[in-house]
Amino acid sequence: MSCAVSGEDCHGSISIPGPILESVVVEIAKAWKLDVEIASMGSLETALAFRMLDIHSGALELAAKPGLTLSDVYARLPYATLPFDVALTVGLSIIDRAAKRIDHKWALLLDEFEIAHPSLQRRVLGSLRSANRKLLYKVALAPCGPHTSESLDTLGPPSHKNDYKQTNLWHSEKVSALRFCDQLFHSRVGHHKPLAGKTPTQVFGRTWEGDSDEQGNGARASDRLDKLSQDFLELRSKDQSFARFLDEKHLDAASPDTSLSLVRKIAPLVAFRNAFRGAVLSRKSRKKLLSVYTGWEALASISEGNPRWFIGMVNMIISRTRETDPLPIDRSVQHHAIEQTSEAFSAMLQTAATEQAMGITTTKSVYELLSTIGSYFNRRLVEDDFIEEIPLSFEVSHIDGEIEKALRIAINLGAVVSLSDPDEMGGFRTLEGKRFRLAYLLAPEFRLPLRSTKSVSLSTILSDATASRRSGRRADAIDARHRQGALF
């Protein structure tokens, strides 16, 4: 009789002779207060399944008991006194001793741990700073869960024996998301034979950013300069503030000097503003708008490096193409998939509960807050007087408690991305002084470019929205998606 543990996701195997294995099962069952009829791994698994059933039935019985005390709980569930981490370590040590690998380490993976009971969170997070050599924890947490209210200061200073490594599962910068998505693309492209050996830009083309080749076909520098000049001239003719800016900076709209850092800096802004500005959009502008949110760079950025979002959009795009279709894939096909994903995400946010299981409750609508922020950035970008650097990120300072709670929910849902490092283990104890941006998946919804520039105070954005409502000027962009969708 032997026990072997192996598989694609395992890093090793265990082989324990029959008589020793029986002893292992008996010892673990005793440590965990389990009843096993046969000394086998199968019997141990069955006993654990019965334990889960007993926990559920016991909880129902205790919930109906009047005047419930802790003694009642321990009397009905005697194993409830077992500290899970110590019990687990004892069980693993029994296995390793039988396998003659005393110094072996195990990893415990806890995904979506923010939904666990706070007391369990405290125990696990405290264990991250312990000197337990047997058990390593890999914990996935929402950045604004209840664990962020817990301090680890009393656990002692970190050392090489009792420390933890924190990895943010969001990408503050586009280059990081692009790198991750490139690796993900190459790992999955083999599933689609016509795309085998192709690069992401060959499949999806390049993203138009005003001074780049929008089709990714290696356009000549002179052609790109012509497109740039056209944007400068068109915007100058319909935007007096831009005309004044050019005059003040002594820039020639007919022949912008791309060797100047200022020209390179404002080129994407000019292109975006020119495409969106004006009540009536030409066929040429529609083509530019179609290119804003398509192409490899846009696809990777909009996905935020989220594997589910990225794979979902890529699969949707590929499912609407035929093997004989030329590359790069048609822009309208890409836009349809990206727009559908953005709309679905926005719809989810509009119906997001203001009370979450992770302990955040607010009276403020999450989507209303996001819409206020998105509308502000869009107006500064398209409608207000032209300036060379428009704020596209915001910093939290002196905001209402309900607003902060709504913002925390938005962060947990992935609608807001942090540009600042967390101040606590796994998240943010406070949002004060932290810098954020809207997720790029919301860019098509609020007609925003896929970039994050300088920040503006969130208090300023909220005050502007209040002033706009008082003056009768619309401050929301809820119907921006419908105006944009009609273009294509």
mmCIF file of N, CA and C in Angstrom, residues 104-209:
data_model
loop_
_atom_site.group_PDB
_atom_site.id
_atom_site.type_symbol
_atom_site.label_atom_id
_atom_site.label_comp_id
_atom_site.label_asym_id
_atom_site.label_seq_id
_atom_site.Cartn_x
_atom_site.Cartn_y
_atom_site.Cartn_z
ATOM 1 N N HIS A 104 10.928 19.709 4.687
ATOM 2 C CA HIS A 104 10.113 20.066 3.519
ATOM 3 C C HIS A 104 9.119 21.183 3.861
ATOM 4 N N LYS A 105 8.858 22.066 2.893
ATOM 5 C CA LYS A 105 7.889 23.149 3.076
ATOM 6 C C LYS A 105 6.651 22.910 2.222
ATOM 7 N N TRP A 106 5.527 23.378 2.726
ATOM 8 C CA TRP A 106 4.251 23.294 2.015
ATOM 9 C C TRP A 106 3.712 24.706 1.810
ATOM 10 N N ALA A 107 2.891 24.856 0.770
ATOM 11 C CA ALA A 107 2.261 26.152 0.489
ATOM 12 C C ALA A 107 0.752 26.012 0.591
ATOM 13 N N LEU A 108 0.129 26.964 1.246
ATOM 14 C CA LEU A 108 -1.325 27.010 1.361
ATOM 15 C C LEU A 108 -1.818 28.204 0.549
ATOM 16 N N LEU A 109 -2.630 27.946 -0.474
ATOM 17 C CA LEU A 109 -3.116 28.992 -1.367
ATOM 18 C C LEU A 109 -4.526 29.395 -0.952
ATOM 19 N N LEU A 110 -4.719 30.664 -0.665
ATOM 20 C CA LEU A 110 -6.008 31.194 -0.219
ATOM 21 C C LEU A 110 -6.445 32.288 -1.185
ATOM 22 N N ASP A 111 -7.366 31.959 -2.082
ATOM 23 C CA ASP A 111 -7.828 32.908 -3.092
ATOM 24 C C ASP A 111 -9.101 33.604 -2.612
ATOM 25 N N GLU A 112 -9.280 34.872 -3.025
ATOM 26 C CA GLU A 112 -10.443 35.673 -2.630
ATOM 27 C C GLU A 112 -10.634 35.612 -1.110
ATOM 28 N N PHE A 113 -9.551 35.784 -0.397
ATOM 29 C CA PHE A 113 -9.567 35.614 1.052
ATOM 30 C C PHE A 113 -10.271 36.766 1.761
ATOM 31 N N GLU A 114 -10.610 37.828 1.021
ATOM 32 C CA GLU A 114 -11.298 38.954 1.662
ATOM 33 C C GLU A 114 -12.699 38.578 2.135
ATOM 34 N N ILE A 115 -13.262 37.474 1.603
ATOM 35 C CA ILE A 115 -14.610 37.073 2.017
ATOM 36 C C ILE A 115 -14.576 36.191 3.263
ATOM 37 N N ALA A 116 -13.383 35.811 3.707
ATOM 38 C CA ALA A 116 -13.263 34.996 4.922
ATOM 39 C C ALA A 116 -13.606 35.835 6.149
ATOM 40 N N HIS A 117 -13.929 35.165 7.237
ATOM 41 C CA HIS A 117 -14.269 35.875 8.478
ATOM 42 C C HIS A 117 -13.064 36.682 8.955
ATOM 43 N N PRO A 118 -13.293 37.898 9.456
ATOM 44 C CA PRO A 118 -12.178 38.746 9.913
ATOM 45 C C PRO A 118 -11.245 38.062 10.908
ATOM 46 N N SER A 119 -11.793 37.230 11.794
ATOM 47 C CA SER A 119 -10.936 36.557 12.773
ATOM 48 C C SER A 119 -9.972 35.597 12.086
ATOM 49 N N LEU A 120 -10.446 34.935 11.029
ATOM 50 C CA LEU A 120 -9.580 34.034 10.273
ATOM 51 C C LEU A 120 -8.538 34.832 9.494
ATOM 52 N N GLN A 121 -8.960 35.973 8.963
ATOM 53 C CA GLN A 121 -8.006 36.839 8.263
ATOM 54 C C GLN A 121 -6.892 37.288 9.204
ATOM 55 N N ARG A 122 -7.264 37.688 10.404
ATOM 56 C CA ARG A 122 -6.259 38.155 11.367
ATOM 57 C C ARG A 122 -5.253 37.058 11.689
ATOM 58 N N ARG A 123 -5.750 35.840 11.837
ATOM 59 C CA ARG A 123 -4.846 34.742 12.195
ATOM 60 C C ARG A 123 -3.889 34.428 11.052
ATOM 61 N N VAL A 124 -4.424 34.395 9.820
ATOM 62 C CA VAL A 124 -3.574 34.079 8.668
ATOM 63 C C VAL A 124 -2.574 35.197 8.411
ATOM 64 N N LEU A 125 -3.042 36.440 8.423
ATOM 65 C CA LEU A 125 -2.130 37.553 8.159
ATOM 66 C C LEU A 125 -1.067 37.665 9.244
ATOM 67 N N GLY A 126 -1.438 37.326 10.466
ATOM 68 C CA GLY A 126 -0.440 37.300 11.524
ATOM 69 C C GLY A 126 0.583 36.205 11.291
ATOM 70 N N SER A 127 0.138 35.094 10.702
ATOM 71 C CA SER A 127 1.050 33.983 10.422
ATOM 72 C C SER A 127 2.057 34.331 9.340
ATOM 73 N N LEU A 128 1.721 35.304 8.493
ATOM 74 C CA LEU A 128 2.661 35.696 7.442
ATOM 75 C C LEU A 128 3.941 36.256 8.027
ATOM 76 N N ARG A 129 3.870 36.782 9.231
ATOM 77 C CA ARG A 129 5.046 37.361 9.865
ATOM 78 C C ARG A 129 5.598 36.467 10.969
ATOM 79 N N SER A 130 5.188 35.183 10.961
ATOM 80 C CA SER A 130 5.704 34.248 11.956
ATOM 81 C C SER A 130 6.923 33.535 11.398
ATOM 82 N N ALA A 131 7.566 32.773 12.236
ATOM 83 C CA ALA A 131 8.771 32.053 11.817
ATOM 84 C C ALA A 131 8.463 30.594 11.506
ATOM 85 N N ASN A 132 7.201 30.288 11.117
ATOM 86 C CA ASN A 132 6.816 28.923 10.780
ATOM 87 C C ASN A 132 7.577 28.467 9.539
ATOM 88 N N ARG A 133 8.425 27.497 9.703
ATOM 89 C CA ARG A 133 9.249 27.035 8.588
ATOM 90 C C ARG A 133 8.526 25.995 7.741
ATOM 91 N N LYS A 134 7.455 25.431 8.244
ATOM 92 C CA LYS A 134 6.769 24.342 7.553
ATOM 93 C C LYS A 134 5.767 24.837 6.521
ATOM 94 N N LEU A 135 5.056 25.917 6.819
ATOM 95 C CA LEU A 135 3.926 26.347 5.999
ATOM 96 C C LEU A 135 4.128 27.754 5.446
ATOM 97 N N LEU A 136 4.018 27.878 4.129
ATOM 98 C CA LEU A 136 4.055 29.177 3.461
ATOM 99 C C LEU A 136 2.651 29.508 2.969
ATOM 100 N N TYR A 137 2.260 30.770 3.100
ATOM 101 C CA TYR A 137 0.935 31.197 2.666
ATOM 102 C C TYR A 137 1.041 32.027 1.387
ATOM 103 N N LYS A 138 0.137 31.750 0.461
ATOM 104 C CA LYS A 138 -0.040 32.616 -0.699
ATOM 105 C C LYS A 138 -1.483 33.098 -0.647
ATOM 106 N N VAL A 139 -1.661 34.363 -0.313
ATOM 107 C CA VAL A 139 -2.986 34.904 -0.031
ATOM 108 C C VAL A 139 -3.353 35.964 -1.063
ATOM 109 N N ALA A 140 -4.521 35.816 -1.686
ATOM 110 C CA ALA A 140 -5.036 36.813 -2.626
ATOM 111 C C ALA A 140 -6.139 37.602 -1.931
ATOM 112 N N LEU A 141 -5.980 38.921 -1.902
ATOM 113 C CA LEU A 141 -6.898 39.791 -1.173
ATOM 114 C C LEU A 141 -7.321 40.977 -2.024
ATOM 115 N N ALA A 142 -8.559 41.415 -1.862
ATOM 116 C CA ALA A 142 -8.988 42.675 -2.466
ATOM 117 C C ALA A 142 -8.245 43.814 -1.778
ATOM 118 N N PRO A 143 -7.849 44.854 -2.514
ATOM 119 C CA PRO A 143 -7.022 45.919 -1.922
ATOM 120 C C PRO A 143 -7.709 46.750 -0.856
ATOM 121 N N CYS A 144 -9.046 46.684 -0.787
ATOM 122 C CA CYS A 144 -9.751 47.493 0.215
ATOM 123 C C CYS A 144 -10.679 46.642 1.075
ATOM 124 N N GLY A 145 -10.252 45.433 1.393
ATOM 125 C CA GLY A 145 -11.039 44.564 2.249
ATOM 126 C C GLY A 145 -10.881 44.922 3.716
ATOM 127 N N PRO A 146 -11.613 44.232 4.611
ATOM 128 C CA PRO A 146 -11.537 44.543 6.047
ATOM 129 C C PRO A 146 -10.166 44.288 6.643
ATOM 130 N N HIS A 147 -9.340 43.478 5.966
ATOM 131 C CA HIS A 147 -8.004 43.201 6.493
ATOM 132 C C HIS A 147 -7.148 44.462 6.563
ATOM 133 N N THR A 148 -7.502 45.483 5.774
ATOM 134 C CA THR A 148 -6.687 46.703 5.755
ATOM 135 C C THR A 148 -6.833 47.516 7.037
ATOM 136 N N SER A 149 -7.807 47.159 7.863
ATOM 137 C CA SER A 149 -7.961 47.863 9.144
ATOM 138 C C SER A 149 -7.135 47.208 10.239
ATOM 139 N N GLU A 150 -6.493 46.094 9.896
ATOM 140 C CA GLU A 150 -5.680 45.387 10.882
ATOM 141 C C GLU A 150 -4.226 45.825 10.769
ATOM 142 N N SER A 151 -3.606 46.085 11.886
ATOM 143 C CA SER A 151 -2.202 46.476 11.895
ATOM 144 C C SER A 151 -1.333 45.307 12.329
ATOM 145 N N LEU A 152 -0.188 45.181 11.687
ATOM 146 C CA LEU A 152 0.745 44.114 12.023
ATOM 147 C C LEU A 152 1.930 44.639 12.825
ATOM 148 N N ASP A 153 1.820 45.868 13.288
ATOM 149 C CA ASP A 153 2.951 46.478 13.986
ATOM 150 C C ASP A 153 3.334 45.716 15.250
ATOM 151 N N THR A 154 2.357 45.090 15.898
ATOM 152 C CA THR A 154 2.631 44.419 17.166
ATOM 153 C C THR A 154 3.281 43.059 16.979
ATOM 154 N N LEU A 155 3.456 42.649 15.733
ATOM 155 C CA LEU A 155 3.997 41.319 15.478
ATOM 156 C C LEU A 155 5.506 41.307 15.421
ATOM 157 N N GLY A 156 6.125 42.447 15.627
ATOM 158 C CA GLY A 156 7.585 42.492 15.618
ATOM 159 C C GLY A 156 8.109 42.914 14.271
ATOM 160 N N PRO A 157 9.336 43.397 14.242
ATOM 161 C CA PRO A 157 9.927 43.856 12.987
ATOM 162 C C PRO A 157 10.200 42.695 12.043
ATOM 163 N N PRO A 158 10.172 42.946 10.714
ATOM 164 C CA PRO A 158 10.442 41.873 9.763
ATOM 165 C C PRO A 158 11.902 41.457 9.804
ATOM 166 N N SER A 159 12.146 40.212 9.466
ATOM 167 C CA SER A 159 13.509 39.709 9.379
ATOM 168 C C SER A 159 13.562 38.682 8.266
ATOM 169 N N HIS A 160 14.734 38.064 8.064
ATOM 170 C CA HIS A 160 14.845 37.069 7.007
ATOM 171 C C HIS A 160 14.067 35.806 7.360
ATOM 172 N N LYS A 161 13.627 35.670 8.607
ATOM 173 C CA LYS A 161 12.883 34.492 9.027
ATOM 174 C C LYS A 161 11.383 34.742 9.118
ATOM 175 N N ASN A 162 10.972 35.972 9.299
ATOM 176 C CA ASN A 162 9.545 36.242 9.477
ATOM 177 C C ASN A 162 9.133 37.468 8.675
ATOM 178 N N ASP A 163 9.087 37.306 7.386
ATOM 179 C CA ASP A 163 8.723 38.416 6.515
ATOM 180 C C ASP A 163 7.788 37.910 5.426
ATOM 181 N N TYR A 164 7.270 38.832 4.636
ATOM 182 C CA TYR A 164 6.385 38.457 3.543
ATOM 183 C C TYR A 164 6.715 39.317 2.328
ATOM 184 N N LYS A 165 6.350 38.823 1.178
ATOM 185 C CA LYS A 165 6.546 39.566 -0.061
ATOM 186 C C LYS A 165 5.180 39.880 -0.639
ATOM 187 N N GLN A 166 4.962 41.141 -0.964
ATOM 188 C CA GLN A 166 3.670 41.566 -1.500
ATOM 189 C C GLN A 166 3.778 41.826 -2.993
ATOM 190 N N THR A 167 2.828 41.290 -3.753
ATOM 191 C CA THR A 167 2.783 41.485 -5.200
ATOM 192 C C THR A 167 1.440 42.090 -5.570
ATOM 193 N N ASN A 168 1.449 43.269 -6.170
ATOM 194 C CA ASN A 168 0.205 43.892 -6.614
ATOM 195 C C ASN A 168 -0.281 43.196 -7.884
ATOM 196 N N LEU A 169 -1.533 42.781 -7.900
ATOM 197 C CA LEU A 169 -2.094 42.081 -9.050
ATOM 198 C C LEU A 169 -2.766 43.042 -10.023
ATOM 199 N N TRP A 170 -2.380 44.302 -9.973
ATOM 200 C CA TRP A 170 -2.843 45.269 -10.962
ATOM 201 C C TRP A 170 -1.615 45.936 -11.568
ATOM 202 N N HIS A 171 -1.803 46.517 -12.737
ATOM 203 C CA HIS A 171 -0.694 47.136 -13.459
ATOM 204 C C HIS A 171 -0.897 48.648 -13.482
ATOM 205 N N SER A 172 -0.084 49.352 -12.721
ATOM 206 C CA SER A 172 -0.191 50.810 -12.681
ATOM 207 C C SER A 172 0.230 51.433 -14.005
ATOM 208 N N GLU A 173 1.202 50.831 -14.677
ATOM 209 C CA GLU A 173 1.727 51.362 -15.929
ATOM 210 C C GLU A 173 1.375 50.439 -17.093
ATOM 211 N N LYS A 174 1.131 51.038 -18.265
ATOM 212 C CA LYS A 174 0.759 50.255 -19.435
ATOM 213 C C LYS A 174 1.846 49.284 -19.862
ATOM 214 N N VAL A 175 3.103 49.681 -19.706
ATOM 215 C CA VAL A 175 4.199 48.833 -20.167
ATOM 216 C C VAL A 175 4.183 47.492 -19.452
ATOM 217 N N SER A 176 3.788 47.495 -18.188
ATOM 218 C CA SER A 176 3.716 46.252 -17.429
ATOM 219 C C SER A 176 2.599 45.358 -17.951
ATOM 220 N N ALA A 177 1.424 45.949 -18.223
ATOM 221 C CA ALA A 177 0.305 45.178 -18.767
ATOM 222 C C ALA A 177 0.630 44.655 -20.156
ATOM 223 N N LEU A 178 1.303 45.469 -20.969
ATOM 224 C CA LEU A 178 1.685 45.048 -22.318
ATOM 225 C C LEU A 178 2.614 43.844 -22.263
ATOM 226 N N ARG A 179 3.570 43.884 -21.363
ATOM 227 C CA ARG A 179 4.531 42.785 -21.242
ATOM 228 C C ARG A 179 3.818 41.492 -20.832
ATOM 229 N N PHE A 180 2.913 41.607 -19.869
ATOM 230 C CA PHE A 180 2.196 40.422 -19.402
ATOM 231 C C PHE A 180 1.296 39.863 -20.503
ATOM 232 N N CYS A 181 0.565 40.747 -21.190
ATOM 233 C CA CYS A 181 -0.347 40.301 -22.243
ATOM 234 C C CYS A 181 0.408 39.695 -23.420
ATOM 235 N N ASP A 182 1.600 40.205 -23.692
ATOM 236 C CA ASP A 182 2.418 39.631 -24.761
ATOM 237 C C ASP A 182 2.760 38.176 -24.430
ATOM 238 N N GLN A 183 3.151 37.926 -23.197
ATOM 239 C CA GLN A 183 3.458 36.557 -22.777
ATOM 240 C C GLN A 183 2.206 35.683 -22.829
ATOM 241 N N LEU A 184 1.075 36.240 -22.410
ATOM 242 C CA LEU A 184 -0.176 35.489 -22.412
ATOM 243 C C LEU A 184 -0.613 35.173 -23.836
ATOM 244 N N PHE A 185 -0.438 36.130 -24.741
ATOM 245 C CA PHE A 185 -0.793 35.922 -26.146
ATOM 246 C C PHE A 185 0.011 34.770 -26.735
ATOM 247 N N HIS A 186 1.312 34.786 -26.540
ATOM 248 C CA HIS A 186 2.172 33.747 -27.113
ATOM 249 C C HIS A 186 1.921 32.383 -26.478
ATOM 250 N N SER A 187 1.450 32.365 -25.235
ATOM 251 C CA SER A 187 1.179 31.081 -24.588
ATOM 252 C C SER A 187 -0.112 30.447 -25.092
ATOM 253 N N ARG A 188 -0.990 31.259 -25.698
ATOM 254 C CA ARG A 188 -2.288 30.754 -26.139
ATOM 255 C C ARG A 188 -2.489 30.780 -27.643
ATOM 256 N N VAL A 189 -1.610 31.446 -28.367
ATOM 257 C CA VAL A 189 -1.816 31.593 -29.804
ATOM 258 C C VAL A 189 -1.784 30.247 -30.512
ATOM 259 N N GLY A 190 -1.129 29.262 -29.894
ATOM 260 C CA GLY A 190 -1.065 27.936 -30.499
ATOM 261 C C GLY A 190 -2.422 27.272 -30.633
ATOM 262 N N HIS A 191 -3.419 27.742 -29.857
ATOM 263 C CA HIS A 191 -4.765 27.178 -29.943
ATOM 264 C C HIS A 191 -5.463 27.600 -31.234
ATOM 265 N N HIS A 192 -4.932 28.588 -31.932
ATOM 266 C CA HIS A 192 -5.530 29.087 -33.174
ATOM 267 C C HIS A 192 -4.484 28.954 -34.289
ATOM 268 N N LYS A 193 -4.552 27.881 -35.034
ATOM 269 C CA LYS A 193 -3.509 27.540 -36.005
ATOM 270 C C LYS A 193 -3.186 28.659 -36.992
ATOM 271 N N PRO A 194 -4.186 29.385 -37.534
ATOM 272 C CA PRO A 194 -3.846 30.448 -38.500
ATOM 273 C C PRO A 194 -2.966 31.549 -37.906
ATOM 274 N N LEU A 195 -2.950 31.668 -36.579
ATOM 275 C CA LEU A 195 -2.186 32.736 -35.937
ATOM 276 C C LEU A 195 -0.843 32.253 -35.404
ATOM 277 N N ALA A 196 -0.561 30.982 -35.552
ATOM 278 C CA ALA A 196 0.684 30.424 -35.021
ATOM 279 C C ALA A 196 1.887 31.135 -35.638
ATOM 280 N N GLY A 197 2.813 31.541 -34.786
ATOM 281 C CA GLY A 197 4.023 32.209 -35.255
ATOM 282 C C GLY A 197 3.859 33.691 -35.504
ATOM 283 N N LYS A 198 2.645 34.219 -35.339
ATOM 284 C CA LYS A 198 2.397 35.644 -35.571
ATOM 285 C C LYS A 198 2.646 36.442 -34.290
ATOM 286 N N THR A 199 3.031 37.687 -34.468
ATOM 287 C CA THR A 199 3.194 38.582 -33.326
ATOM 288 C C THR A 199 1.862 39.270 -33.038
ATOM 289 N N PRO A 200 1.675 39.797 -31.840
ATOM 290 C CA PRO A 200 0.425 40.487 -31.523
ATOM 291 C C PRO A 200 0.122 41.643 -32.472
ATOM 292 N N THR A 201 1.150 42.409 -32.855
ATOM 293 C CA THR A 201 0.903 43.540 -33.756
ATOM 294 C C THR A 201 0.559 43.068 -35.163
ATOM 295 N N GLN A 202 1.056 41.901 -35.576
ATOM 296 C CA GLN A 202 0.665 41.354 -36.875
ATOM 297 C C GLN A 202 -0.802 40.941 -36.869
ATOM 298 N N VAL A 203 -1.277 40.463 -35.738
ATOM 299 C CA VAL A 203 -2.656 39.984 -35.637
ATOM 300 C C VAL A 203 -3.640 41.132 -35.448
ATOM 301 N N PHE A 204 -3.293 42.089 -34.599
ATOM 302 C CA PHE A 204 -4.241 43.146 -34.243
ATOM 303 C C PHE A 204 -3.873 44.525 -34.784
ATOM 304 N N GLY A 205 -2.673 44.676 -35.339
ATOM 305 C CA GLY A 205 -2.241 45.981 -35.799
ATOM 306 C C GLY A 205 -1.797 46.856 -34.641
ATOM 307 N N ARG A 206 -1.371 48.071 -34.965
ATOM 308 C CA ARG A 206 -0.935 49.015 -33.945
ATOM 309 C C ARG A 206 -2.085 49.934 -33.554
ATOM 310 N N THR A 207 -1.987 50.503 -32.383
ATOM 311 C CA THR A 207 -3.001 51.443 -31.906
ATOM 312 C C THR A 207 -2.637 52.852 -32.334
ATOM 313 N N TRP A 208 -3.618 53.565 -32.856
ATOM 314 C CA TRP A 208 -3.399 54.943 -33.309
ATOM 315 C C TRP A 208 -3.311 55.862 -32.102
ATOM 316 N N GLU A 209 -2.226 56.632 -32.033
ATOM 317 C CA GLU A 209 -2.042 57.580 -30.926
ATOM 318 C C GLU A 209 -1.689 58.970 -31.429
#
